[in-house]
Structures are given as structure tokens and as C-alpha cells.
Short mmCIF file of C-alpha atoms in Angstrom, two decimals:
data_model
loop_
_atom_site.label_atom_id
_atom_site.label_comp_id
_atom_site.label_asym_id
_atom_site.label_seq_id
_atom_site.Cartn_x
_atom_site.Cartn_y
_atom_site.Cartn_z
CA UNK A 1458 0.00 0.00 0.00
CA UNK A 1459 1.05 3.54 -0.63
CA UNK A 1460 -0.11 6.93 0.62
CA UNK A 1461 -2.32 7.66 3.59
CA UNK A 1462 -4.98 5.10 4.55
CA UNK A 1463 -7.89 5.83 6.89
CA UNK A 1464 -10.27 3.36 8.49
CA UNK A 1465 -13.15 3.05 8.79
CA UNK A 1466 -14.42 5.01 5.79
CA UNK A 1467 -17.83 5.48 7.38
CA UNK A 1468 -18.88 5.44 11.03
CA UNK A 1469 -22.25 5.95 12.64
CA UNK A 1470 -22.30 6.20 16.42
CA UNK A 1471 -24.52 7.30 19.23
CA UNK A 1472 -23.56 10.15 21.51
CA UNK A 1473 -22.62 7.80 24.34
CA UNK A 1474 -20.45 5.45 22.29
CA UNK A 1475 -16.66 5.23 22.24
CA UNK A 1476 -14.96 4.63 18.93
CA UNK A 1477 -11.58 5.23 17.31
CA UNK A 1478 -10.49 6.41 13.89
CA UNK A 1479 -7.26 5.03 12.46
CA UNK A 1480 -4.76 6.53 10.06
CA UNK A 1481 -1.70 4.86 8.59
CA UNK A 1482 0.84 6.44 6.28
CA UNK A 1483 3.24 4.52 4.06
CA UNK A 1484 5.28 7.52 2.91
CA UNK A 1485 8.01 7.51 5.56
CA UNK A 1486 6.82 10.87 6.85
CA UNK A 1487 7.48 12.19 10.34
CA UNK A 1488 4.54 14.57 10.81
CA UNK A 1489 0.85 13.63 10.93
CA UNK A 1490 -2.35 15.65 11.28
CA UNK A 1491 -6.04 15.41 11.97
CA UNK A 1492 -8.44 17.77 10.20
CA UNK A 1493 -12.19 18.22 10.42
CA UNK A 1494 -14.07 18.99 7.20
CA UNK A 1495 -17.62 20.30 7.57
CA UNK A 1496 -19.90 21.45 4.77
CA UNK A 1497 -19.30 25.02 3.62
CA UNK A 1498 -16.52 25.58 6.15
CA UNK A 1499 -12.75 25.65 5.70
CA UNK A 1500 -10.81 22.58 6.73
CA UNK A 1501 -10.06 22.89 10.44
CA UNK A 1502 -6.74 21.66 11.79
CA UNK A 1503 -7.31 19.69 14.98
CA UNK A 1504 -3.98 18.13 15.97
CA UNK A 1505 -0.40 17.91 14.72
CA UNK A 1506 2.14 15.27 15.69
CA UNK A 1507 5.83 15.42 14.87
CA UNK A 1508 7.94 12.34 15.61
CA UNK A 1509 5.12 10.99 17.78
CA UNK A 1510 4.94 14.12 19.91
CA UNK A 1511 1.92 16.41 19.82
CA UNK A 1512 3.00 19.86 18.68
CA UNK A 1513 -0.37 21.52 18.13
CA UNK A 1514 -3.79 21.23 19.67
CA UNK A 1515 -6.13 23.83 18.24
CA UNK A 1516 -8.66 24.22 21.06
CA UNK A 1517 -10.28 20.89 20.31
CA UNK A 1518 -12.82 19.61 22.87
CA UNK A 1519 -11.56 16.88 25.15
CA UNK A 1520 -14.08 14.43 23.73
CA UNK A 1521 -11.53 14.06 20.90
CA UNK A 1522 -8.34 12.36 22.05
CA UNK A 1523 -5.46 11.75 19.62
CA UNK A 1524 -2.80 9.10 19.93
CA UNK A 1525 0.36 8.63 17.87
CA UNK A 1526 2.14 5.40 18.87
CA UNK A 1527 4.72 5.69 16.07
CA UNK A 1528 5.43 7.89 13.07
CA UNK A 1529 3.31 5.72 10.76
CA UNK A 1530 0.11 5.49 12.80
CA UNK A 1531 -2.30 8.05 14.17
CA UNK A 1532 -5.54 7.48 16.04
CA UNK A 1533 -8.41 9.73 17.02
CA UNK A 1534 -10.37 8.38 19.98
CA UNK A 1535 -13.95 9.58 20.19
CA UNK A 1536 -16.09 9.72 23.32
CA UNK A 1537 -19.45 11.30 24.12
CA UNK A 1538 -19.65 13.19 20.83
CA UNK A 1539 -22.28 15.77 19.91
CA UNK A 1540 -24.38 15.98 16.74
CA UNK A 1541 -22.29 18.94 15.54
CA UNK A 1542 -19.27 16.63 15.47
CA UNK A 1543 -20.71 14.90 12.40
CA UNK A 1544 -18.21 15.63 9.64
CA UNK A 1545 -15.49 14.17 7.45
CA UNK A 1546 -12.32 13.59 9.47
CA UNK A 1547 -9.18 13.73 7.38
CA UNK A 1548 -5.72 12.52 8.26
CA UNK A 1549 -2.65 13.96 6.54
CA UNK A 1550 1.10 13.53 6.70
CA UNK A 1551 4.17 15.46 5.61
CA UNK A 1552 7.85 14.71 5.46
CA UNK A 1553 8.68 16.74 8.54
CA UNK A 1554 7.18 19.38 10.79
CA UNK A 1555 7.53 22.74 9.06
CA UNK A 1556 7.62 21.21 5.59
CA UNK A 1557 4.98 21.11 2.90
CA UNK A 1558 3.19 19.56 1.10
CA UNK A 1559 0.73 17.59 3.15
CA UNK A 1560 -0.67 14.35 1.77
CA UNK A 1561 -4.27 13.54 2.74
CA UNK A 1562 -6.14 10.30 3.24
CA UNK A 1563 -9.69 9.84 1.96
CA UNK A 1564 -11.24 10.49 5.35
CA UNK A 1565 -13.73 8.91 7.70
CA UNK A 1566 -17.31 10.12 7.31
CA UNK A 1567 -18.64 10.32 10.88
CA UNK A 1568 -22.33 10.60 11.69
CA UNK A 1569 -23.51 11.14 15.26
CA UNK A 1570 -27.06 10.06 16.01
CA UNK B 831 -5.72 37.99 9.59
CA UNK B 832 -5.49 34.23 9.41
CA UNK B 833 -8.32 33.88 6.93
CA UNK B 834 -8.12 33.02 3.27
CA UNK B 835 -11.19 34.19 1.37
CA UNK B 836 -12.09 32.11 -1.67
CA UNK B 837 -14.57 32.86 -4.45
CA UNK B 838 -16.79 31.87 -6.09
CA UNK B 839 -18.46 29.21 -3.97
CA UNK B 840 -19.52 27.33 -7.10
CA UNK B 841 -18.73 27.57 -10.78
CA UNK B 842 -20.19 25.95 -13.87
CA UNK B 843 -18.40 26.04 -17.22
CA UNK B 844 -18.63 24.27 -20.54
CA UNK B 845 -15.95 21.87 -21.69
CA UNK B 846 -13.02 23.84 -23.07
CA UNK B 847 -13.79 26.88 -20.93
CA UNK B 848 -11.30 28.51 -18.55
CA UNK B 849 -12.63 28.56 -15.00
CA UNK B 850 -10.91 31.00 -12.66
CA UNK B 851 -10.99 30.67 -8.88
CA UNK B 852 -9.77 33.52 -6.72
CA UNK B 853 -8.33 33.73 -3.23
CA UNK B 854 -7.35 36.69 -1.07
CA UNK B 855 -5.40 36.85 2.17
CA UNK B 856 -4.41 39.46 4.75
CA UNK B 857 -1.39 38.01 6.51
CA UNK B 858 1.73 39.17 4.67
CA UNK B 859 3.77 36.51 6.49
CA UNK B 860 2.17 33.80 4.34
CA UNK B 861 4.76 32.49 1.90
CA UNK B 862 3.38 29.23 0.55
CA UNK B 863 0.15 29.03 -1.43
CA UNK B 864 -1.07 25.59 -2.53
CA UNK B 865 -4.21 24.56 -4.34
CA UNK B 866 -5.87 21.27 -3.49
CA UNK B 867 -8.35 19.30 -5.61
CA UNK B 868 -10.94 17.08 -3.96
CA UNK B 869 -13.20 14.59 -5.71
CA UNK B 870 -16.32 13.23 -3.97
CA UNK B 871 -15.40 10.49 -1.52
CA UNK B 872 -11.72 11.34 -1.68
CA UNK B 873 -9.33 13.42 0.36
CA UNK B 874 -7.81 16.66 -0.96
CA UNK B 875 -4.83 16.16 -3.24
CA UNK B 876 -2.16 18.77 -3.89
CA UNK B 877 -2.61 20.17 -7.38
CA UNK B 878 -0.10 23.00 -7.66
CA UNK B 879 1.62 25.42 -5.29
CA UNK B 880 3.44 28.75 -5.54
CA UNK B 881 5.74 30.86 -3.41
CA UNK B 882 5.67 34.67 -3.58
CA UNK B 883 8.98 35.03 -5.42
CA UNK B 884 7.22 34.26 -8.72
CA UNK B 885 4.06 35.74 -10.24
CA UNK B 886 2.93 32.70 -12.19
CA UNK B 887 3.39 28.95 -12.20
CA UNK B 888 2.09 26.45 -14.74
CA UNK B 889 1.71 22.72 -14.46
CA UNK B 890 -0.04 21.22 -17.43
CA UNK B 891 -3.44 22.86 -17.83
CA UNK B 892 -3.32 24.42 -14.36
CA UNK B 893 -1.86 27.87 -13.71
CA UNK B 894 -1.50 29.87 -10.52
CA UNK B 895 -1.31 33.64 -10.86
CA UNK B 896 0.02 35.49 -7.83
CA UNK B 897 -0.30 39.21 -7.09
CA UNK B 898 1.77 39.99 -4.01
CA UNK B 899 0.82 43.68 -3.78
CA UNK B 900 -2.89 42.87 -3.94
CA UNK B 901 -2.48 39.83 -1.66
CA UNK B 902 -4.41 37.71 -4.12
CA UNK B 903 -3.81 34.51 -6.02
CA UNK B 904 -5.91 32.59 -8.49
CA UNK B 905 -6.18 29.23 -10.20
CA UNK B 906 -6.86 29.02 -13.93
CA UNK B 907 -7.75 25.76 -15.64
CA UNK B 908 -7.09 25.82 -19.37
CA UNK B 909 -9.22 23.71 -21.74
CA UNK B 910 -11.29 22.41 -18.84
CA UNK B 911 -12.65 18.86 -19.04
CA UNK B 912 -15.56 17.09 -17.32
CA UNK B 913 -12.96 15.14 -15.34
CA UNK B 914 -11.88 18.42 -13.75
CA UNK B 915 -15.24 18.61 -11.96
CA UNK B 916 -14.27 18.68 -8.28
CA UNK B 917 -14.00 20.99 -5.31
CA UNK B 918 -10.92 23.18 -5.29
CA UNK B 919 -9.38 24.63 -2.13
CA UNK B 920 -6.79 27.35 -1.88
CA UNK B 921 -4.61 27.53 1.21
CA UNK B 922 -1.75 29.48 2.71
CA UNK B 923 0.93 28.92 5.30
CA UNK B 924 3.86 30.71 6.87
CA UNK B 925 7.43 29.60 6.49
CA UNK B 926 8.38 26.82 8.87
CA UNK B 927 4.78 26.29 9.91
CA UNK B 928 2.77 23.19 9.26
CA UNK B 929 -0.48 25.04 9.72
CA UNK B 930 -2.33 25.42 6.43
CA UNK B 931 -5.14 28.00 6.43
CA UNK B 932 -7.74 26.88 3.92
CA UNK B 933 -10.37 28.72 1.92
CA UNK B 934 -13.95 27.42 1.98
CA UNK B 935 -13.67 25.73 -1.38
CA UNK B 936 -15.13 26.15 -4.87
CA UNK B 937 -17.25 23.45 -6.41
CA UNK B 938 -16.44 23.33 -10.12
CA UNK B 939 -18.70 21.62 -12.63
CA UNK B 940 -17.50 21.22 -16.21
CA UNK B 941 -20.35 20.29 -18.53
CA UNK B 942 -19.64 18.13 -21.60
#
């Protein structure tokens, strides 16, 4: 496999559920990101990891919890989400922190009931 | 100051036409301006990018025009094809920063 792979592609969950989104990159990159994409809004950067350390957290509610066990894998743990959290969640990677471009996965479409 | 304003929100052209998408920014510290293309069900993919030391960059049918004094940049698609139908996002970032500031996107439809 090449590129950035996200699983699952679709997820429907209730507000009290706990689930996790997974991202894996096969590009040998050292920086990984989570973005939220909502209709008619700009992509919102949520978290940035560089060499498995979190370097940015853009005022994201604590019901979203990221985890980066190694430079190839990134998780987003979800707990007690709200209906407004329904969106496309995109993972991206880049060669190193401070470098462009960023390579995106195809996202996980999340629906909160 | 961190915003990138993109227009139009949607655009419909005939095959062979030249759609133009415009973006404007305020922060003069921005020095990297990429355009991303996103097809339905797919993530954004880098299309073309420019830095402010040049006023124009071409890659195939895609051209970025950059006006530093006006703080504007635009994407032109020459000889547009139905396969170009997608949502296009402009973005900007500052040197050494991973943070990309995105526009809201333009949905382009190219009719056969």
C-alpha cells in the first residue's frame, strides 16, 4: 500500500459510544495531522504530531483524544460526541514538521445520532 | 488575519472553458500558497503550489497567478474537461509552519 490510509471510511455512532479512527501512512513521513471537514466551512486543523509528539492542539474539545504510537500510525479516539461533530475527518502527513506539502487520506465520514 | 477568502463558492463552465478561482489573504507573512483538488469520496490532493517570489506557475493545464501587492492569487484551468469537476481549495501557510489555512472551497462543474 502507498499513501495515507484511513479506516473506517464510514462510522455511525450514538452520543454515548466510544470509537476510534485510524490513520496509517506509508510515505516515511514524520509529521501527521487530523483535520475536520464540515460542509461550507474551511478545513479545520485539529492536531499535529511530529515524531510521535503532539506539537499543536487547536482548542479541540476533550471528547476528541489523539494518539500517535509511532510515526506511521495516528488514532483519534472519540467519546461522548455531539451531533455537531458529524463531519469528514481527514488525516494527513508530511515529510517533517515545518515542511509542505501535506498528503491527505480519503477520510472517515462520521455521523452522530 | 489568518483567513483566506475564496470565491466563487460554485462555478459551472462548458468543456473547453477557462474557470478562474480567486483567493485573497491578509497576513503578509504567508509564503506558501497551494491549491488542493478534492473529488467526492476522496481526500484533498495537492494540485499545484506557488511561493511569492514568482508571479505565475504552470503545471499542465493548471496555472496559478500570484499578485503579491494585492495579496491575491488565483487558479486558472485551461481547456477544462468534465474530469476536472471537483472541489478546489486554496490555502496558505507561513514559512516553517505546518499550519495550512484553507479557503472554503469552490465546487467546479464542467459540462460536456
